[in-house]
Short mmCIF file of C-alpha atoms in Angstrom, two decimals:
data_model
loop_
_atom_site.label_atom_id
_atom_site.label_comp_id
_atom_site.label_asym_id
_atom_site.label_seq_id
_atom_site.Cartn_x
_atom_site.Cartn_y
_atom_site.Cartn_z
CA MET A 641 0.00 0.00 0.00
CA ASN A 642 2.80 2.40 0.93
CA LYS A 643 4.45 1.62 -2.40
CA TRP A 644 1.32 2.69 -4.33
CA ILE A 645 0.94 5.85 -2.24
CA GLY A 646 4.57 6.73 -2.94
CA LYS A 647 4.02 6.21 -6.69
CA ILE A 648 0.91 8.44 -6.63
CA LYS A 649 2.87 11.19 -4.81
CA GLU A 650 5.67 10.92 -7.36
CA TYR A 651 3.28 11.20 -10.32
CA TRP A 652 1.33 14.02 -8.63
CA LYS A 653 4.47 16.18 -8.60
CA ASP A 654 4.76 15.79 -12.38
CA PRO A 655 2.92 18.65 -14.20
CA VAL A 656 1.39 16.33 -16.82
CA TRP A 657 0.49 13.33 -14.67
CA SER A 658 -1.05 15.58 -12.02
CA LYS A 659 -3.58 16.77 -14.63
CA VAL A 660 -4.35 13.19 -15.68
CA ILE A 661 -4.90 12.13 -12.06
CA ALA A 662 -7.04 15.23 -11.41
CA ALA A 663 -9.20 14.44 -14.46
CA GLY A 664 -9.66 10.87 -13.19
CA ILE A 665 -10.67 12.09 -9.73
CA ILE A 666 -13.20 14.51 -11.24
CA PHE A 667 -14.65 11.72 -13.39
CA ILE A 668 -15.00 9.38 -10.38
CA LEU A 669 -16.56 12.08 -8.16
CA GLY A 670 -18.94 13.03 -10.99
CA THR A 671 -20.05 9.41 -11.36
CA ILE A 672 -20.63 9.09 -7.60
CA TYR A 673 -22.62 12.33 -7.65
CA ALA A 674 -24.75 11.04 -10.52
CA ILE A 675 -25.53 7.81 -8.64
CA ILE A 676 -26.46 9.69 -5.42
CA GLN A 677 -28.57 12.16 -7.40
CA SER A 678 -30.35 9.30 -9.12
CA ILE A 679 -31.24 7.67 -5.77
CA VAL A 680 -32.26 10.90 -3.97
CA SER A 681 -34.25 12.45 -6.84
CA LYS A 682 -35.71 9.11 -7.89
CA ILE A 683 -34.91 9.71 -11.53
CA SER A 684 -33.24 7.49 -14.05
CA PHE A 685 -29.45 7.34 -13.94
CA LEU A 686 -29.39 8.14 -17.66
CA ASP A 687 -31.31 11.37 -17.03
CA ILE A 688 -28.64 12.70 -14.67
CA PRO A 689 -26.33 14.06 -17.45
CA GLU A 690 -29.30 15.99 -18.88
CA SER A 691 -30.02 17.41 -15.42
CA ILE A 692 -26.37 18.49 -15.00
CA TYR A 693 -26.44 20.05 -18.48
CA GLY A 694 -29.52 22.03 -17.47
CA ILE A 695 -27.70 23.40 -14.44
CA ILE A 696 -24.74 24.41 -16.58
CA LYS A 697 -27.04 26.26 -19.02
CA LYS A 698 -28.46 28.45 -16.27
CA VAL A 699 -27.47 32.11 -16.49
CA ILE A 700 -25.72 33.40 -13.37
CA THR A 701 -25.05 37.11 -12.95
CA LEU A 702 -21.58 37.87 -11.55
CA PRO A 703 -19.72 41.16 -11.11
CA LEU A 704 -17.03 41.68 -13.74
CA TRP A 705 -14.21 41.91 -11.15
CA ILE A 706 -15.06 38.46 -9.77
CA LEU A 707 -15.01 36.99 -13.26
CA LEU A 708 -11.65 38.62 -14.02
CA LEU A 709 -10.22 37.46 -10.67
CA PHE A 710 -11.20 33.85 -11.24
CA SER A 711 -9.95 34.02 -14.86
CA ALA A 712 -6.55 35.31 -13.70
CA ALA A 713 -6.30 32.62 -11.01
CA PHE A 714 -7.21 29.94 -13.57
CA LEU A 715 -4.52 31.15 -16.00
CA ILE A 716 -1.86 31.32 -13.26
CA PHE A 717 -2.51 27.83 -11.91
CA THR A 718 -2.92 26.35 -15.40
CA LEU A 719 -0.07 28.00 -17.30
CA LYS A 720 2.57 27.88 -14.56
CA PRO A 721 2.90 24.05 -14.57
CA ILE A 722 2.86 24.03 -18.39
CA VAL A 723 5.63 26.66 -18.60
CA SER A 724 7.63 24.83 -15.94
CA PHE A 725 7.26 21.53 -17.77
CA SER A 726 8.22 23.15 -21.10
CA LYS A 727 11.37 24.66 -19.55
CA GLU A 728 12.35 21.31 -18.03
CA LEU A 729 11.80 19.61 -21.39
CA ILE A 730 13.93 22.20 -23.24
CA ASP A 731 16.68 21.90 -20.61
CA LYS A 732 16.70 18.13 -21.00
CA ILE A 733 16.94 18.42 -24.79
CA ARG A 734 19.67 21.08 -24.71
CA LYS A 735 21.61 19.61 -21.78
CA PRO A 736 24.82 18.09 -23.13
CA LYS A 737 25.66 14.53 -22.27
CA ILE A 738 28.37 14.19 -19.64
CA VAL A 739 31.27 12.31 -21.15
CA ASN A 740 34.48 11.29 -19.47
CA GLN A 741 37.09 13.79 -20.66
CA LYS A 742 39.84 11.13 -20.80
CA GLU A 743 37.72 8.95 -23.08
CA LYS A 744 36.61 11.87 -25.25
CA ILE A 745 40.07 13.14 -26.27
CA PRO A 746 42.03 10.61 -28.38
CA ASN A 747 45.81 10.29 -28.51
CA ALA A 748 47.80 12.19 -31.14
CA THR A 749 49.02 9.55 -33.60
CA GLU A 750 50.07 11.43 -36.74
CA ASN A 751 51.76 14.61 -37.91
CA SER A 752 49.52 17.66 -38.36
CA THR A 753 50.29 17.95 -42.09
CA VAL A 754 49.27 14.32 -42.67
CA LEU A 755 46.08 14.69 -40.64
CA PHE A 756 45.15 17.94 -42.36
CA SER A 757 45.75 16.52 -45.84
CA TYR A 758 43.52 13.57 -44.95
CA ARG A 759 40.80 15.97 -43.73
CA MET A 760 41.14 18.02 -46.94
CA ALA A 761 40.59 14.92 -49.08
CA LYS A 762 37.45 14.03 -47.12
CA ALA A 763 36.01 17.56 -47.19
CA PHE A 764 37.03 18.41 -50.79
CA PRO A 765 37.11 15.13 -52.73
CA GLY A 766 38.50 15.45 -56.28
CA VAL A 767 39.85 18.96 -55.68
CA ARG A 768 43.28 19.67 -57.15
CA ASP A 769 45.02 23.04 -57.06
CA LEU A 770 42.78 26.00 -56.14
CA VAL A 771 38.99 25.60 -56.28
CA TRP A 772 36.44 28.23 -55.19
CA PHE A 773 33.20 27.63 -53.28
CA ASN A 774 31.27 30.87 -53.67
CA GLU A 775 27.93 29.68 -52.24
CA PRO A 776 27.96 30.51 -48.50
CA CYS A 777 25.82 27.52 -47.50
CA GLU A 778 28.02 25.04 -49.38
CA ALA A 779 31.19 26.72 -48.08
CA LYS A 780 29.88 26.36 -44.52
CA LYS A 781 29.15 22.65 -45.03
CA ARG A 782 32.66 22.00 -46.37
CA LEU A 783 34.26 23.77 -43.41
CA LEU A 784 32.17 21.71 -40.99
CA LEU A 785 33.46 18.55 -42.70
CA LEU A 786 37.05 19.77 -42.57
CA LEU A 787 36.87 20.82 -38.93
CA THR A 788 34.87 17.92 -37.57
CA LYS A 789 35.72 16.64 -34.10
CA PRO A 790 38.21 15.82 -32.71
CA LEU A 791 40.26 18.98 -33.10
CA ARG A 792 42.39 18.49 -29.99
CA PHE A 793 44.40 15.44 -28.97
CA LYS A 794 46.31 14.33 -25.90
CA ASN A 795 49.86 13.09 -25.43
CA GLY A 796 51.13 15.24 -28.31
CA SER A 797 54.72 15.56 -29.41
CA PHE A 798 56.83 17.40 -31.99
CA GLU A 799 56.04 14.71 -34.57
CA CYS A 800 52.36 14.27 -33.56
CA GLU A 801 50.93 17.59 -32.42
CA SER A 802 48.04 17.79 -29.97
CA ASP A 803 46.73 20.97 -31.71
CA PRO A 804 47.11 20.07 -35.42
CA ILE A 805 44.84 22.62 -37.19
CA TRP A 806 45.41 26.39 -36.94
CA TRP A 807 44.17 29.62 -38.50
CA PHE A 808 46.73 32.20 -39.70
CA ARG A 809 46.55 35.89 -40.60
CA GLY A 810 49.36 38.47 -40.70
CA GLY A 811 51.19 37.62 -37.49
CA SER A 812 48.05 36.42 -35.70
CA SER A 813 47.41 32.70 -35.38
CA LEU A 814 45.84 30.20 -33.01
CA TYR A 815 44.89 26.54 -32.91
CA ILE A 816 41.26 25.68 -33.64
CA GLN A 817 39.70 23.78 -30.77
CA LYS A 818 36.02 24.40 -31.54
CA PHE A 819 34.08 24.84 -34.77
CA GLU A 820 30.29 24.81 -34.62
CA LYS A 821 27.47 25.83 -36.94
CA LEU A 822 25.17 28.72 -36.10
CA ARG A 823 22.20 30.16 -37.99
CA ASN A 824 22.23 32.06 -41.29
CA ASN A 825 25.52 30.70 -42.70
CA LYS A 826 27.32 31.63 -39.49
CA VAL A 827 29.83 29.50 -37.61
CA LEU A 828 31.59 29.75 -34.27
CA MET A 829 35.35 29.18 -34.50
CA ASN A 830 36.75 29.24 -30.98
CA ILE A 831 35.26 32.58 -29.82
CA ASP A 832 34.92 34.14 -33.29
CA GLN A 833 31.46 34.44 -34.81
CA LEU A 834 31.93 34.29 -38.59
CA LYS A 835 29.40 34.86 -41.35
CA ILE A 836 30.83 32.80 -44.21
CA LYS A 837 30.94 34.51 -47.61
CA ARG A 838 33.16 32.18 -49.68
CA ILE A 839 36.13 29.86 -49.37
CA ALA A 840 38.92 28.56 -51.63
CA SER A 841 40.43 25.11 -51.18
CA TYR A 842 44.02 24.42 -52.23
CA HIS A 843 44.97 20.74 -52.44
CA GLY A 844 48.21 20.42 -54.40
CA ASN A 845 50.88 17.83 -55.10
CA SER A 846 52.72 18.61 -51.86
CA TYR A 847 50.35 17.51 -49.11
CA TYR A 848 52.01 19.77 -46.50
CA ARG A 849 51.05 22.89 -48.49
CA ASP A 850 47.28 22.30 -48.29
CA PHE A 851 45.24 25.23 -47.01
CA VAL A 852 41.75 26.73 -47.07
CA TYR A 853 41.23 30.44 -47.65
CA VAL A 854 38.17 31.75 -45.76
CA GLU A 855 36.41 35.06 -46.41
CA THR A 856 33.59 36.37 -44.23
CA THR A 857 31.01 39.15 -44.50
CA GLY A 858 30.86 41.98 -41.98
CA GLU A 859 27.89 41.98 -39.58
CA GLU A 860 25.88 44.64 -37.80
CA GLN A 861 27.18 45.90 -34.47
CA THR A 862 25.68 44.45 -31.29
CA GLY A 863 24.90 48.01 -30.20
CA ILE A 864 27.01 47.83 -27.05
CA TYR A 865 29.80 50.13 -28.20
CA LYS A 866 28.05 52.06 -31.00
CA MET A 867 31.23 52.65 -33.01
CA THR A 868 31.09 55.49 -35.52
CA LEU A 869 31.98 55.06 -39.19
CA ASP A 870 35.24 56.94 -38.57
CA GLU A 871 36.19 54.53 -35.78
CA ILE A 872 35.44 51.55 -38.01
CA LYS A 873 37.52 53.03 -40.84
CA ARG A 874 40.45 53.62 -38.49
CA GLN A 875 40.35 49.98 -37.38
CA ILE A 876 40.27 48.82 -41.01
CA GLU A 877 43.22 51.04 -41.92
CA TYR A 878 45.29 49.73 -39.02
CA PHE A 879 44.28 46.03 -38.84
CA GLY A 880 42.65 45.44 -42.22
CA TYR A 881 39.29 44.76 -40.57
CA SER A 882 37.00 46.00 -37.78
CA ARG A 883 35.68 43.93 -34.92
CA GLU A 884 34.15 44.09 -31.44
CA GLU A 885 34.60 41.87 -28.39
CA TYR A 886 31.71 41.21 -26.04
CA GLY A 887 30.20 38.62 -23.73
CA LEU A 888 27.00 36.59 -24.04
CA ILE A 889 24.99 35.94 -20.89
CA LYS A 890 21.97 33.64 -20.57
CA TYR A 891 19.12 36.04 -19.90
CA PHE A 892 15.82 34.20 -20.43
CA TRP A 893 15.54 30.52 -21.33
CA PHE A 894 17.63 30.07 -24.50
CA TRP A 895 17.84 33.82 -25.27
CA ARG A 896 21.27 35.38 -24.67
CA LYS A 897 22.02 39.03 -24.06
CA PRO A 898 25.28 40.68 -25.22
CA ILE A 899 27.29 42.49 -22.55
CA SER A 900 30.43 44.62 -22.81
CA ARG A 901 33.90 43.11 -22.61
CA GLU A 902 34.48 45.08 -19.40
CA HIS A 903 31.41 43.50 -17.78
CA TYR A 904 32.56 40.08 -19.02
CA ASP A 905 36.00 40.61 -17.44
CA ASP A 906 34.40 41.75 -14.16
CA GLY A 907 32.07 38.73 -14.06
CA ALA A 908 28.96 40.86 -13.54
CA THR A 909 26.68 43.13 -15.53
CA ILE A 910 23.68 45.42 -15.06
CA ILE A 911 20.28 44.44 -16.45
CA ARG A 912 17.27 46.70 -15.86
CA GLY A 913 19.12 48.53 -13.13
CA LYS A 914 20.11 45.39 -11.22
CA VAL A 915 23.56 43.82 -10.88
CA VAL A 916 23.52 40.31 -12.35
CA ASN A 917 26.19 37.62 -12.02
CA ALA A 918 27.97 37.01 -15.35
CA ASP A 919 30.48 34.33 -14.38
CA ASP A 920 28.87 31.93 -16.88
CA ALA A 921 28.99 34.42 -19.78
CA GLU A 922 30.77 33.36 -22.99
CA LEU A 923 33.32 35.55 -24.77
CA ARG A 924 32.56 36.44 -28.41
CA VAL A 925 34.22 38.33 -31.27
CA ARG A 926 32.09 39.80 -34.08
CA TYR A 927 33.56 41.25 -37.27
CA ILE A 928 31.95 44.51 -38.36
CA SER A 929 33.75 44.55 -41.72
CA ASP A 930 34.78 41.83 -44.17
CA TYR A 931 37.48 39.56 -42.80
CA ASN A 932 39.71 36.76 -44.14
CA PHE A 933 42.29 34.22 -43.03
CA ILE A 934 43.61 30.80 -43.95
CA ILE A 935 43.29 27.42 -42.22
CA ALA A 936 46.23 25.05 -42.43
CA ALA A 937 48.20 22.43 -40.54
CA LYS A 938 50.35 23.55 -37.64
CA GLY A 939 53.40 22.05 -39.32
CA SER A 940 52.76 23.69 -42.71
CA PRO A 941 55.07 26.30 -44.31
CA TYR A 942 52.43 28.96 -43.51
CA ASN A 943 53.36 28.67 -39.84
CA SER A 944 56.51 30.72 -40.35
CA ALA A 945 58.00 34.16 -39.78
CA LYS A 946 57.94 34.79 -43.54
CA PHE A 947 54.19 34.20 -43.78
CA ASP A 948 53.57 36.25 -40.62
CA LYS A 949 55.43 39.17 -42.19
CA GLU A 950 53.95 39.05 -45.69
CA SER A 951 50.43 37.63 -45.33
CA LYS A 952 48.84 40.75 -43.85
CA ARG A 953 49.61 42.72 -47.03
CA TYR A 954 48.24 39.92 -49.20
CA LEU A 955 45.07 39.29 -47.19
CA ASN A 956 44.26 42.99 -46.84
CA GLY A 957 44.86 43.41 -50.57
CA ILE A 958 42.38 40.60 -51.33
CA LEU A 959 39.68 42.33 -49.24
CA LYS A 960 40.33 45.61 -51.10
CA GLY A 961 40.23 43.86 -54.47
CA GLU A 962 43.83 44.83 -55.21
CA ILE A 963 45.33 41.30 -55.05
CA GLY A 964 43.98 37.98 -56.27
CA VAL A 965 44.16 34.79 -54.21
#
């Protein structure tokens, strides 16, 4: 008996099952009422529903404020469990599976140039020399194939790097540890939000020279910094592109609110006049102007002082239409 009572209590706490149980209770009580009414009123049991229907049809005059009060109470007690259940369901769907980190990251077993050449063949089959992919959607799909997981490895060495795939641009470079798809031909590469415009794949006779040229389209500002056109032009003249750094904080369900880099660094922000903890915020970079870079193996010739020195002039010239790839 205690076991059944415990089960009923467990189901009653569930927003959906509680409604099913409540409907069952109402049905049972209604049936008991119909039987008692049939005995007391000395009318047929089958006539009871008609009698109840007649009561329901009666017009009752109520003040408007009472009607509104009961309507509000009904909405609160009805919608609250539904909203709660919906949030729990979304959280369960979006909650990532917990995987043992040691099992998730494989050992590094091959040189970065070999691994990257293998990835290039899988993402761009049949490509030889330089081939363009000018359709943003197709370019995004090819990059997702190239940069599929895993991107980081453990127990790396000089011959078998643990961070085999990097991006390079005019003295700036970093290994790629995350590459995910977003909406509207956008991707997230590490902390950079990129709106893909076109790519060019180079797969030549020397496997260690393979690379992918990536060009992105500038996006609208988040509105946090409100940079003027003159400020954007100055950034482009100095760096070759314009960008803004900001944080993303979970604000309501799956909606995220951008916050300034200063608030991200401080671990707190202000929303509607209140200080809100921002320790869980994610750092983001958005490019306000067109931007470009190349993706290649860590051990490729592009990872060199010569490329660092010369590539900025080339990549900036491509964006200006002065130099061809």
